[in-house]
CSV table of C-alpha atoms in Angstrom, one decimal:
chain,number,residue,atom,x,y,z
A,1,UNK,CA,-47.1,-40.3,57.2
A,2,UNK,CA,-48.9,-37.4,55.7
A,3,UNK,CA,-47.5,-34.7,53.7
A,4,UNK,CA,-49.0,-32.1,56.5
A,5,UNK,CA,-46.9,-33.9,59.0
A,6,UNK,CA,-43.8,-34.3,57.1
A,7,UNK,CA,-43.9,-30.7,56.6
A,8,UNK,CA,-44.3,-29.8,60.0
A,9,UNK,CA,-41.8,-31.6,61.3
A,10,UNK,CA,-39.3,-30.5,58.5
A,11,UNK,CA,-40.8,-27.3,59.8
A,12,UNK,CA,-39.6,-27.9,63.3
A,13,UNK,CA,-36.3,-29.0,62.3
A,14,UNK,CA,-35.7,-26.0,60.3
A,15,UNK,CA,-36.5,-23.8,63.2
A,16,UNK,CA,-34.7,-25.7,66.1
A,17,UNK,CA,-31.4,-25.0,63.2
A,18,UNK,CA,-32.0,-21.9,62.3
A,19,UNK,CA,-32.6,-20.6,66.4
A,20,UNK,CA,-29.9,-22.9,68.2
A,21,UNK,CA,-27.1,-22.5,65.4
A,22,UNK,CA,-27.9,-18.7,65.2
A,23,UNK,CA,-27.8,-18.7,69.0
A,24,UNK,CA,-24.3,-20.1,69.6
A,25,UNK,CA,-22.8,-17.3,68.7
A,26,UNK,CA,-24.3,-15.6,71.7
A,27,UNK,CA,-24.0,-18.2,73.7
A,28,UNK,CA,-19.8,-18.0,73.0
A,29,UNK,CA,-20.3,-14.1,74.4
A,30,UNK,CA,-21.8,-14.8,77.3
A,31,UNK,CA,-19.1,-17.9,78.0
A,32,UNK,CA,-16.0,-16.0,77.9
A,33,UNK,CA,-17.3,-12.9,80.0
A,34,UNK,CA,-15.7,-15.2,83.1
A,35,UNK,CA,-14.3,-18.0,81.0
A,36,UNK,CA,-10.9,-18.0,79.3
A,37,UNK,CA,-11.5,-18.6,75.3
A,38,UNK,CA,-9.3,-21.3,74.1
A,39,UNK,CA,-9.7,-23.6,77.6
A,40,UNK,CA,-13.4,-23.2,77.5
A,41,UNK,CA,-13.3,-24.0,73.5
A,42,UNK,CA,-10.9,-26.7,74.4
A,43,UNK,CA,-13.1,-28.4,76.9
A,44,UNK,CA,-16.5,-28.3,74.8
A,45,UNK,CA,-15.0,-29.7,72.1
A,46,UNK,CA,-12.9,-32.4,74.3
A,47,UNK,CA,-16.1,-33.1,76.0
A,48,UNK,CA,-18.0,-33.1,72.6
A,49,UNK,CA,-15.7,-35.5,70.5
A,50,UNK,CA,-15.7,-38.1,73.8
A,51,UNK,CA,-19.5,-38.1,74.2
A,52,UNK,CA,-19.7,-38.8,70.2
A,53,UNK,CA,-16.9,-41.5,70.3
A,54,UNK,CA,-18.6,-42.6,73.4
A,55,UNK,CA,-22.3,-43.2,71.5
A,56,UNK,CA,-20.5,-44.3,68.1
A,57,UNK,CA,-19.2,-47.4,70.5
A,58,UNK,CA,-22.1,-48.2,72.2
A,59,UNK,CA,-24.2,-48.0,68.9
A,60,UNK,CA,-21.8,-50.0,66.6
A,61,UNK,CA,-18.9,-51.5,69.2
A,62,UNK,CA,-15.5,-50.7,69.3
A,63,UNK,CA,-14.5,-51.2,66.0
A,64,UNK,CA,-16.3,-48.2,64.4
A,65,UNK,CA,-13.6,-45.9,65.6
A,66,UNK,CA,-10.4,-47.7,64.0
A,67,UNK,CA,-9.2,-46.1,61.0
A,68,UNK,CA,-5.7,-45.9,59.3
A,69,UNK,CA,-2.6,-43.7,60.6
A,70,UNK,CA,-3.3,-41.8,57.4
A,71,UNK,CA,-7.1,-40.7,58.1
A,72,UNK,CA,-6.0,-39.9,61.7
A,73,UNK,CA,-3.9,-37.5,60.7
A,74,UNK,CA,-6.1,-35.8,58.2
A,75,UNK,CA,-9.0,-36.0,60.8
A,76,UNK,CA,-6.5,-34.3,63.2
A,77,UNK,CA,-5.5,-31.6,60.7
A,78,UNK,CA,-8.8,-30.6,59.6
A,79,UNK,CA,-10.2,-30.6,63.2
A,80,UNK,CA,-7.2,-28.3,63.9
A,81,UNK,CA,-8.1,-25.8,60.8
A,82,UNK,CA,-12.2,-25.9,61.5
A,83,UNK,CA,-11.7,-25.8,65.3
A,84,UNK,CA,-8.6,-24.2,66.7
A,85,UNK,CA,-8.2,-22.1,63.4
A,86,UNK,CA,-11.9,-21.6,62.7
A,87,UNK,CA,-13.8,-21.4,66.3
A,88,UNK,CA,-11.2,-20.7,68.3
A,89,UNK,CA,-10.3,-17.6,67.1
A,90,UNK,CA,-14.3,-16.9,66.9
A,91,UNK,CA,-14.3,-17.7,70.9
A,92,UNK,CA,-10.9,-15.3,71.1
A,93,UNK,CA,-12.4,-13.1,69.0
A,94,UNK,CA,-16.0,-12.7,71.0
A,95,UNK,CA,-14.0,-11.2,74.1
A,96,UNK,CA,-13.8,-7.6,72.2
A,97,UNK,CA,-16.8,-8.2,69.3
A,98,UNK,CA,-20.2,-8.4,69.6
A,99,UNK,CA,-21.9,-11.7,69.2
A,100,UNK,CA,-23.8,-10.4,66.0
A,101,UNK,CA,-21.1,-8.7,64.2
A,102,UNK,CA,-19.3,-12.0,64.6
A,103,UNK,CA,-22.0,-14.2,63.0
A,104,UNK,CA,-21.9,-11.8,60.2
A,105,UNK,CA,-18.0,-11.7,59.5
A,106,UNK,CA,-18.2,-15.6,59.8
A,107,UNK,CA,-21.3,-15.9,56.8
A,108,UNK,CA,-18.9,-15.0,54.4
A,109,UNK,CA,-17.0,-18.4,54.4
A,110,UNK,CA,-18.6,-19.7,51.5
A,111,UNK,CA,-17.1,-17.0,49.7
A,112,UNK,CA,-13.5,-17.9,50.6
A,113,UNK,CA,-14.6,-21.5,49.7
A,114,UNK,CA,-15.2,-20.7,46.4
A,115,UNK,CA,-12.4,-18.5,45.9
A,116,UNK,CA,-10.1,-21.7,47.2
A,117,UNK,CA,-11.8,-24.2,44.2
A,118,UNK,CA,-11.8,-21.8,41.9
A,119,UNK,CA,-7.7,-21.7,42.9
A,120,UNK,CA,-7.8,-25.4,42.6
A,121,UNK,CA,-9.4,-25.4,39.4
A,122,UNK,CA,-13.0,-25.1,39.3
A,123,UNK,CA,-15.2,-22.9,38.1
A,124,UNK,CA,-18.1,-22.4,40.1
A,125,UNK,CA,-19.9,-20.0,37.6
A,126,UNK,CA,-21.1,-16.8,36.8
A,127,UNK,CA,-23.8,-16.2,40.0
A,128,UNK,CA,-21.0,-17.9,42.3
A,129,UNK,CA,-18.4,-15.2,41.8
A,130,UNK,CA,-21.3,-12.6,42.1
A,131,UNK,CA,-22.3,-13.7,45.6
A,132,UNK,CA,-18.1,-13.5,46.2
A,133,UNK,CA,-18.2,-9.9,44.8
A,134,UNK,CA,-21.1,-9.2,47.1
A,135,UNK,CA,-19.9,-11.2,50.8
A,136,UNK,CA,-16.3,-9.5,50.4
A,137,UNK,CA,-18.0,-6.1,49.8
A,138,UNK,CA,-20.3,-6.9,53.1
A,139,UNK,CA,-17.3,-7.6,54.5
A,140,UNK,CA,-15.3,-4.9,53.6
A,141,UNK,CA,-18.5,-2.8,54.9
A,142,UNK,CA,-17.9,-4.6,58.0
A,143,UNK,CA,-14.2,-4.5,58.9
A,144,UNK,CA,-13.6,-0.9,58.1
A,145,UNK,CA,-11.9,1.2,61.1
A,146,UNK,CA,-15.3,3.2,63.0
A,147,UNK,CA,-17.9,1.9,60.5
A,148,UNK,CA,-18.9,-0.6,63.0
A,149,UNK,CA,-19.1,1.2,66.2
A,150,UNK,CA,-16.9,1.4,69.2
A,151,UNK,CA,-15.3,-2.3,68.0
A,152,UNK,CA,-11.6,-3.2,68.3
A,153,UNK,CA,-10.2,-4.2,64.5
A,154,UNK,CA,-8.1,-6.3,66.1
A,155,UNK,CA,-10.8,-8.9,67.3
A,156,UNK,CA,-12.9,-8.0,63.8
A,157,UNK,CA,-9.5,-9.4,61.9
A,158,UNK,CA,-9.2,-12.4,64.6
A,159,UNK,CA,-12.6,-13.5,63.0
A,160,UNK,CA,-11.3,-13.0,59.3
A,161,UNK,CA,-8.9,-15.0,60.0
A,162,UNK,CA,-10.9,-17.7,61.7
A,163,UNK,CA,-12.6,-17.5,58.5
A,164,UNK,CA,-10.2,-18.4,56.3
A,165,UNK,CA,-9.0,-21.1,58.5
A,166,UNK,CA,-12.6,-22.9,58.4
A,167,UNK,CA,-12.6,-22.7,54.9
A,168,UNK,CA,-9.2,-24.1,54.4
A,169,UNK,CA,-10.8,-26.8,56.8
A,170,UNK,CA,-13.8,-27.4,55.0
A,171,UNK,CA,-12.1,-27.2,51.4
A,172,UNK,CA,-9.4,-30.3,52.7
A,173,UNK,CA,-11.9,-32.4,54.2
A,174,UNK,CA,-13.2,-33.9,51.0
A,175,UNK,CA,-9.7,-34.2,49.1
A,176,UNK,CA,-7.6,-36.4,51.5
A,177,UNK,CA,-7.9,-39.5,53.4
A,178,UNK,CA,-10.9,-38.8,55.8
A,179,UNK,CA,-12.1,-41.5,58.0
A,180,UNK,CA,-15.0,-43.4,55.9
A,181,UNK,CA,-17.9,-43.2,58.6
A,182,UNK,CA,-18.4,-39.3,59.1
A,183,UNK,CA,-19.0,-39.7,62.6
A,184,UNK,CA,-15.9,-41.3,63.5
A,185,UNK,CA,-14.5,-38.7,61.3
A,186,UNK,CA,-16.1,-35.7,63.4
A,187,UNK,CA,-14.9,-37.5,66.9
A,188,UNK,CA,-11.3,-37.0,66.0
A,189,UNK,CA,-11.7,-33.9,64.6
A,190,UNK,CA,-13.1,-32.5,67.5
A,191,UNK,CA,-10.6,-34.1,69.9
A,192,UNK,CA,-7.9,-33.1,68.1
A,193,UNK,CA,-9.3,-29.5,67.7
A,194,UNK,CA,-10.1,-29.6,71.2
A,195,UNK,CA,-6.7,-30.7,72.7
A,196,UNK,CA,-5.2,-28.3,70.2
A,197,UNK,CA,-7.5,-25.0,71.5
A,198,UNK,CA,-6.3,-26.5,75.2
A,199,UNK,CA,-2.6,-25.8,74.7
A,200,UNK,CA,-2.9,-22.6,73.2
A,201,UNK,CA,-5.2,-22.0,76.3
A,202,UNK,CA,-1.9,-23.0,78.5
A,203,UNK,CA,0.5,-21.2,76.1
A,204,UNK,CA,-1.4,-17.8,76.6
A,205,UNK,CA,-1.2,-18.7,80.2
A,206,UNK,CA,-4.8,-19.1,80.5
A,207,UNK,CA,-4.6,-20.9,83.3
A,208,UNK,CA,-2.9,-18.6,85.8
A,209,UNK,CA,-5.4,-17.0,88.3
A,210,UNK,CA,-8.2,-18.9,87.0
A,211,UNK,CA,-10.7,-19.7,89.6
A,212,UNK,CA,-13.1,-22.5,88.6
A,213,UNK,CA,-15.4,-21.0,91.8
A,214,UNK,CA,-15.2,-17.2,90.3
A,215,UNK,CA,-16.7,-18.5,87.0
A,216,UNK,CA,-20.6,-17.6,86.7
A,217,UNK,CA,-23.5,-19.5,86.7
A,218,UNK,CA,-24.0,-17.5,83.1
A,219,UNK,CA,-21.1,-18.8,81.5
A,220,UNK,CA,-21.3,-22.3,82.9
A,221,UNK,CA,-24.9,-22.5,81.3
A,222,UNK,CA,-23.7,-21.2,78.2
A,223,UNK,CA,-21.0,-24.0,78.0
A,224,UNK,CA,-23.5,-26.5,78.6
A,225,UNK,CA,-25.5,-25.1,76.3
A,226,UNK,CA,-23.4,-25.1,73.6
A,227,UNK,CA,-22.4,-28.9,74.1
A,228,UNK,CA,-26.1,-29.7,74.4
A,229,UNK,CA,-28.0,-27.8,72.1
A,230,UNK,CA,-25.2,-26.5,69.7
A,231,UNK,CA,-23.8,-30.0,68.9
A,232,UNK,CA,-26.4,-32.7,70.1
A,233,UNK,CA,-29.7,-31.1,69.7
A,234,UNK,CA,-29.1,-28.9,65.9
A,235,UNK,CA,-26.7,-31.5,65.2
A,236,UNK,CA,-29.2,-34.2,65.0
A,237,UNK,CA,-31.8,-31.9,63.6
A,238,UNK,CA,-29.5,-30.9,60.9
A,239,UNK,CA,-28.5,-34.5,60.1
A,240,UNK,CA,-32.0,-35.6,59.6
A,241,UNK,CA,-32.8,-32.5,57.5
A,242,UNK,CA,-30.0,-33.8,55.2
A,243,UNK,CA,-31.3,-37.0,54.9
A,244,UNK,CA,-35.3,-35.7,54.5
A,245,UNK,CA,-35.8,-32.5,53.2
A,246,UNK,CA,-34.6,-30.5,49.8
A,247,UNK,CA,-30.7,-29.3,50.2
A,248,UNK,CA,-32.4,-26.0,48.6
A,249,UNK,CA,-34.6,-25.7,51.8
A,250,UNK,CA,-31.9,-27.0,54.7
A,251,UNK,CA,-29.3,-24.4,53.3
A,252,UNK,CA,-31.2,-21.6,54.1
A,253,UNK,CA,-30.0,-21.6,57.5
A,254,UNK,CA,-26.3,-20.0,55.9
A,255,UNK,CA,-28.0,-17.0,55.5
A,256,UNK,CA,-30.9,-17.3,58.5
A,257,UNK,CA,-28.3,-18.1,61.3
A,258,UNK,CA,-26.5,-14.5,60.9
A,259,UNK,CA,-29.6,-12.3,61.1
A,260,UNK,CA,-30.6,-14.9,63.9
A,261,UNK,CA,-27.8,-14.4,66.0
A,262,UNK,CA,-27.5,-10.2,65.2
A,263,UNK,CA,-31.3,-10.1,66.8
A,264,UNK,CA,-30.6,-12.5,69.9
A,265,UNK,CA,-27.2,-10.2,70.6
A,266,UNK,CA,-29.4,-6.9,70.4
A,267,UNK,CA,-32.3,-8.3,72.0
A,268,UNK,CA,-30.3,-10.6,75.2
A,269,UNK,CA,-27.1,-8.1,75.5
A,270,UNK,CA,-28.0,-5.4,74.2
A,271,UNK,CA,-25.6,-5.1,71.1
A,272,UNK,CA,-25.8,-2.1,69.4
A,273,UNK,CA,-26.7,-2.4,65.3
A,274,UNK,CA,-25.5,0.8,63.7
A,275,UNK,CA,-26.4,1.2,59.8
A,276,UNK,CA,-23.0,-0.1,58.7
A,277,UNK,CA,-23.6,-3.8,60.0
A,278,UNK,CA,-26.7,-3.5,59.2
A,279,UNK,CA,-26.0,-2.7,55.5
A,280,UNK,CA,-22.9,-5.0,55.5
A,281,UNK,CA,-24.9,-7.8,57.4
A,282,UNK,CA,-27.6,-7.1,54.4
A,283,UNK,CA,-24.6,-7.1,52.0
A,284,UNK,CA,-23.1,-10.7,53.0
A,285,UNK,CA,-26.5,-12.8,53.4
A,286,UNK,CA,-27.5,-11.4,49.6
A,287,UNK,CA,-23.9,-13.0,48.3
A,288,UNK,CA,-24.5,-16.0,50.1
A,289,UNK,CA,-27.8,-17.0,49.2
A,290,UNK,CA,-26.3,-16.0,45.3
A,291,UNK,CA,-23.6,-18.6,46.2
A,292,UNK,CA,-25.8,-21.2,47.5
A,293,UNK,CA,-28.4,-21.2,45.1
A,294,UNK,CA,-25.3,-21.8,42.5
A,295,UNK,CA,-24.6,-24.3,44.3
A,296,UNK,CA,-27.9,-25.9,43.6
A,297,UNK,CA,-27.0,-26.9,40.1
A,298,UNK,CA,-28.3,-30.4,38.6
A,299,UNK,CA,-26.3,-33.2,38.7
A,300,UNK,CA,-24.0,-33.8,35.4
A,301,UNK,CA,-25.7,-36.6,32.7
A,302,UNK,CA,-24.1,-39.9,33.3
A,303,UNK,CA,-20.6,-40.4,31.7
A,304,UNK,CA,-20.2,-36.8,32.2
A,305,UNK,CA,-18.8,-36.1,35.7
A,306,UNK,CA,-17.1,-33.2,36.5
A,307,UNK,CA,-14.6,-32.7,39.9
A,308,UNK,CA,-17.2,-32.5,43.0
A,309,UNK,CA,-18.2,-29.1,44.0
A,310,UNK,CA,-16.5,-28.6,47.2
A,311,UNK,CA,-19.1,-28.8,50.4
A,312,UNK,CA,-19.7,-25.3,51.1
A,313,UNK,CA,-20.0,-26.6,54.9
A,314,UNK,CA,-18.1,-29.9,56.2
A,315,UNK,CA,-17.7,-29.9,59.9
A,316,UNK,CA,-16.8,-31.0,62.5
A,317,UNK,CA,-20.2,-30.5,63.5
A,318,UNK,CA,-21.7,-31.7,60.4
A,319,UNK,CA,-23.0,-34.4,58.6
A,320,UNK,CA,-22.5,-36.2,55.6
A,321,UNK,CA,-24.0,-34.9,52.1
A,322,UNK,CA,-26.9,-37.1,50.5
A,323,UNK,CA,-25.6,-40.1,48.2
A,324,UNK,CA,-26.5,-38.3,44.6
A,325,UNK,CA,-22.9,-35.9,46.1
A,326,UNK,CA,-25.1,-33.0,45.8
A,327,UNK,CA,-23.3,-29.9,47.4
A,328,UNK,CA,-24.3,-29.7,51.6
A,329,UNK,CA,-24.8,-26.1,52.6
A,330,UNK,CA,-22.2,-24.5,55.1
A,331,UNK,CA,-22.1,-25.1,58.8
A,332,UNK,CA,-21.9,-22.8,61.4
A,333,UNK,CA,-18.3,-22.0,62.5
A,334,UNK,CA,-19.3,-21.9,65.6
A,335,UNK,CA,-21.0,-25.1,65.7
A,336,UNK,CA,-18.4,-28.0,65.2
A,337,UNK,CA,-19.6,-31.6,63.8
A,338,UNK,CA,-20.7,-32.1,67.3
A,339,UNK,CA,-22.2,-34.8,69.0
A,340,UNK,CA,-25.0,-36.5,68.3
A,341,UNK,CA,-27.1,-39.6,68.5
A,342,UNK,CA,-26.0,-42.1,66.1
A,343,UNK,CA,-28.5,-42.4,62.7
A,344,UNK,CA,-28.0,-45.8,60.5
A,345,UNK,CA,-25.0,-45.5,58.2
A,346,UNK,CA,-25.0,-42.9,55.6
A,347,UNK,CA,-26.0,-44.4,52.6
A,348,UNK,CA,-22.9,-43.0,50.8
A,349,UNK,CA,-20.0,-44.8,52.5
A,350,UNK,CA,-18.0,-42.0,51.7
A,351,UNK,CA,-19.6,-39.1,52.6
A,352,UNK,CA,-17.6,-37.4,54.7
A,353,UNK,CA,-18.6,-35.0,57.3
A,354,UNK,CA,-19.9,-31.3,56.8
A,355,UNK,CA,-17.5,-28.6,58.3
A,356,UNK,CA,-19.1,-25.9,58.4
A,357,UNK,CA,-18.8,-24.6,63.8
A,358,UNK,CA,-18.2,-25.0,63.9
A,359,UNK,CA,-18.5,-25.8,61.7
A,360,UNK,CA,-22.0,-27.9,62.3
A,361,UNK,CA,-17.5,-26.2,63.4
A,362,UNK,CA,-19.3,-26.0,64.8
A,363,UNK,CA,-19.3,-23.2,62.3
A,364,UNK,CA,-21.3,-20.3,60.2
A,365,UNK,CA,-18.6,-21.0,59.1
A,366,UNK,CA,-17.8,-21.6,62.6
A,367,UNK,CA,-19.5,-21.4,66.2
A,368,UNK,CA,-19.8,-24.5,66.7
C-alpha cells in the first residue's frame, strides 16, 4: 500500500470522525423535539449494546461475553456514569440548549479529567493545568446568566453536570476490574447505561401520553442515525484510526468535533452564535488542544514507569488505547462505545475501552 493511499484513507477516517461525532450532537436536538430524552437515550443505547453483544458472538462465539461478577459490576457502573450520568443528561439537557452550545460545554471534560488524577495523585504538568485554566474559563464564559443568549441555566448546568459524570466515568474505567476484551466491556456498559436511562425515563413519567404514531419522521431518523452512524460507522472509523494513525493526529477530533457541531446547529436549525459562545467556544478548544498535546508526552525509559496517564476518553463508545499505553484522546459524550464490527483482538489484552459519548459515550465527552 502506498504512502498516498494510506494517507488518504487516514484522511477519510478523520473526516467521517470529525463530521459524524460532531454531528451527534445535532442529531440528539432534533430527536427529542417529539421524543422523550431518557427513553429515546435508553433505547439507542439498549439497541446499541445488543447489536454489539450480538456481532461479538457471531465473531468469536459465546464465550467472549463471560466475565467475572466483579467486571460486571464495574462495566455496569461505568456505563451508568458515561451514559445515564454523562449522555443522558446531554439528551435532557438538548430539550432547552442548543445543539452547539452543548458540544462546547461538553469539550471541557478533559479538563475535569485532569483535575480528578491530579486529585488522585498525578501530576499531569505545567501545559496540562494551563489548558484546565483555559477550558474552565471557556466555560465560565459559557455558563454565565445572559452571556449566552435567550438559554435556560438550568439545561446549561444539566450539561455540567453530565460533564462531570463522564469524566468520573472515564477516570474509573482504567482503575477497577473492567472486562479484559474492550468490546465485551462496551456491551455491558451500554446495556446497563441504557436500562439505567430507561427507568429514569419511567420515573419522570416519560411514558404517559406518549404516542409512538405522534413521533416524527425527523426524530425517528435522527435515532437511527445516531445508532448507525454515531456508534457503528465513527465507531469503526475511530477504532481503526487508533490502531493506524499517530494518537497526535486521531485526537484532534476533541477539539474539531465542537466547532463541528456549533456550525451544523447554525447552519441545519438555525442556532444562534452570539460573541460569548463564540469567544468561550474559542476559549475551551485552545485549553484542550494545551491538554492534549501534554498528553502527548514520550513514554518513560524502561525500569522507569510512572502511574498510567488516565485516558482522556474511555467509552462506552470507544476503543482500546495502542499496546505502548500511550494516552487515547477523549470520546465524544455524546457518542457511547457503540457498536461496531468486530476488529482482531487488541493487541494489548488489557486495554480497556475509551469513554469518551458518549463517550465514543458516546461522548465529547459525551453524545454518544
Amino acid at each position: 500500500m502506498t504512502t498516498a493511499r494510506i494517507s488518504g484513507t487516514v484522511w477519510a477516517a478523520l473526516a467521517i470522525v470529525y463530521l459524524v461525532w460532531g454531528s451527534t450532537y445535532l442529531g440528539i436536538r432534533i430527536a427529542v423535539e417529539t421524543m422523550p430524552p431518557f427513553l429515546s437515550a435508553g433505547a439507542r443505547f439498549v439497541v446499541a449494546g445488543l447489536l454489539l453483544a450480538a456481532l461479538l458472538a457471531w465473531r468469536h462465539g459465546p464465550g467472549v461475553l463471560k466475565v467475572t461478577r466483579a467486571q460486571l459490576a464495574s462495566a455496569a457502573v461505568v456505563g451508568v456514569l458515561l451514559l445515564l450520568g454523562g449522555n443522558g443528561l446531554v439528551v435532557l439537557a438538548e430539550t432547552s440548549v442548543p445543539s452547539g452550545l452543548a458540544a462546547l460545554l461538553v469539550a471541557v471534560v478533559p479538563a475535569w479529567v485532569v483535575v480528578l488524577r491530579t486529585a488522585f495523585g498525578e501530576r499531569p504538568g505545567p501545559a496540562a493545568y494551563a489548558g484546565v485554566v483555559l477550558g474552565l474559563a471557556g466555560l465560565a464564559l459559557l455558563s454565565l446568566p445572559g452571556l449566552s443568549g435567550d438559554v435556560r441555566i438550568g439545561g446549561v448546568l444539566t450539561v455540567v453536570v453530565a460533564t462531570l459524570m463522564w469524566s468520573a466515568g472515564s477516570f474509573s474505567s482504567s482503575r477497577i476490574p473492567m472486562p479484559r476484551n474492550p468490546f465485551t466491556a462496551s456491551a455491558y456498559e451500554m446495556l446497563a447505561g441504557g436500562i439505567g436511562c430507561a427507568l429514569v425515563g419511567l420515573v419522570r413519567g416519560e411514558q404517559r401520553g406518549l404516542d409512538l404514531a405522534e413521533v416524527s419522521a425527523r426524530s425517528w431518523g435522527a435515532l437511527a442515525y445516531l445508532i448507525v452512524f454515531g456508534s457503528l460507522v465513527a465507531f469503526t472509523a475511530y477504532a481503526w484510526l487508533l490502531q493506524t494513525a499517530p494518537i497526535s493526529l486521531v485526537a484532534t477530533y476533541a477539539y474539531v468535533n465542537p466547532v463541528v457541531a456549533v456550525l451544523l446547529g447554525w447552519l441545519v436549525l438555525d442556532e444562534a452564535v452570539t460573541w460569548p459562545i463564540a469567544l468561550g467556544g474559542v476559549v475551551v478548544v485552545a485549553g484542550v488542544w494545551l491538554i492534549v498535546r501534554a498528553e502527548r508526552r514520550p513514554a518513560p525509559p524502561a525500569g522507569k514507569l510512572t502511574a498510567p496517564a488516565d485516558r482522556l476518553t474511555a467509552p462506552a463508545d470507544h476503543l482500546a488505547a495502542a499496546s505502548d499505553r500511550r494516552p487515547a484522546p477523549v470520546a465524544p459524550v455524546g457518542e457511547p462505545a457503540g457498536p461496531a464490527p468486530v476488529p482482531a483482538e487488541p493487541a494489548d489484552p488489557e486495554a480497556r475501552p475509551l469513554h469518551g459519548g458518549q463517550t465514543p459515550s458516546g461522548s465529547s465527552g459525551p453524545t454518544v
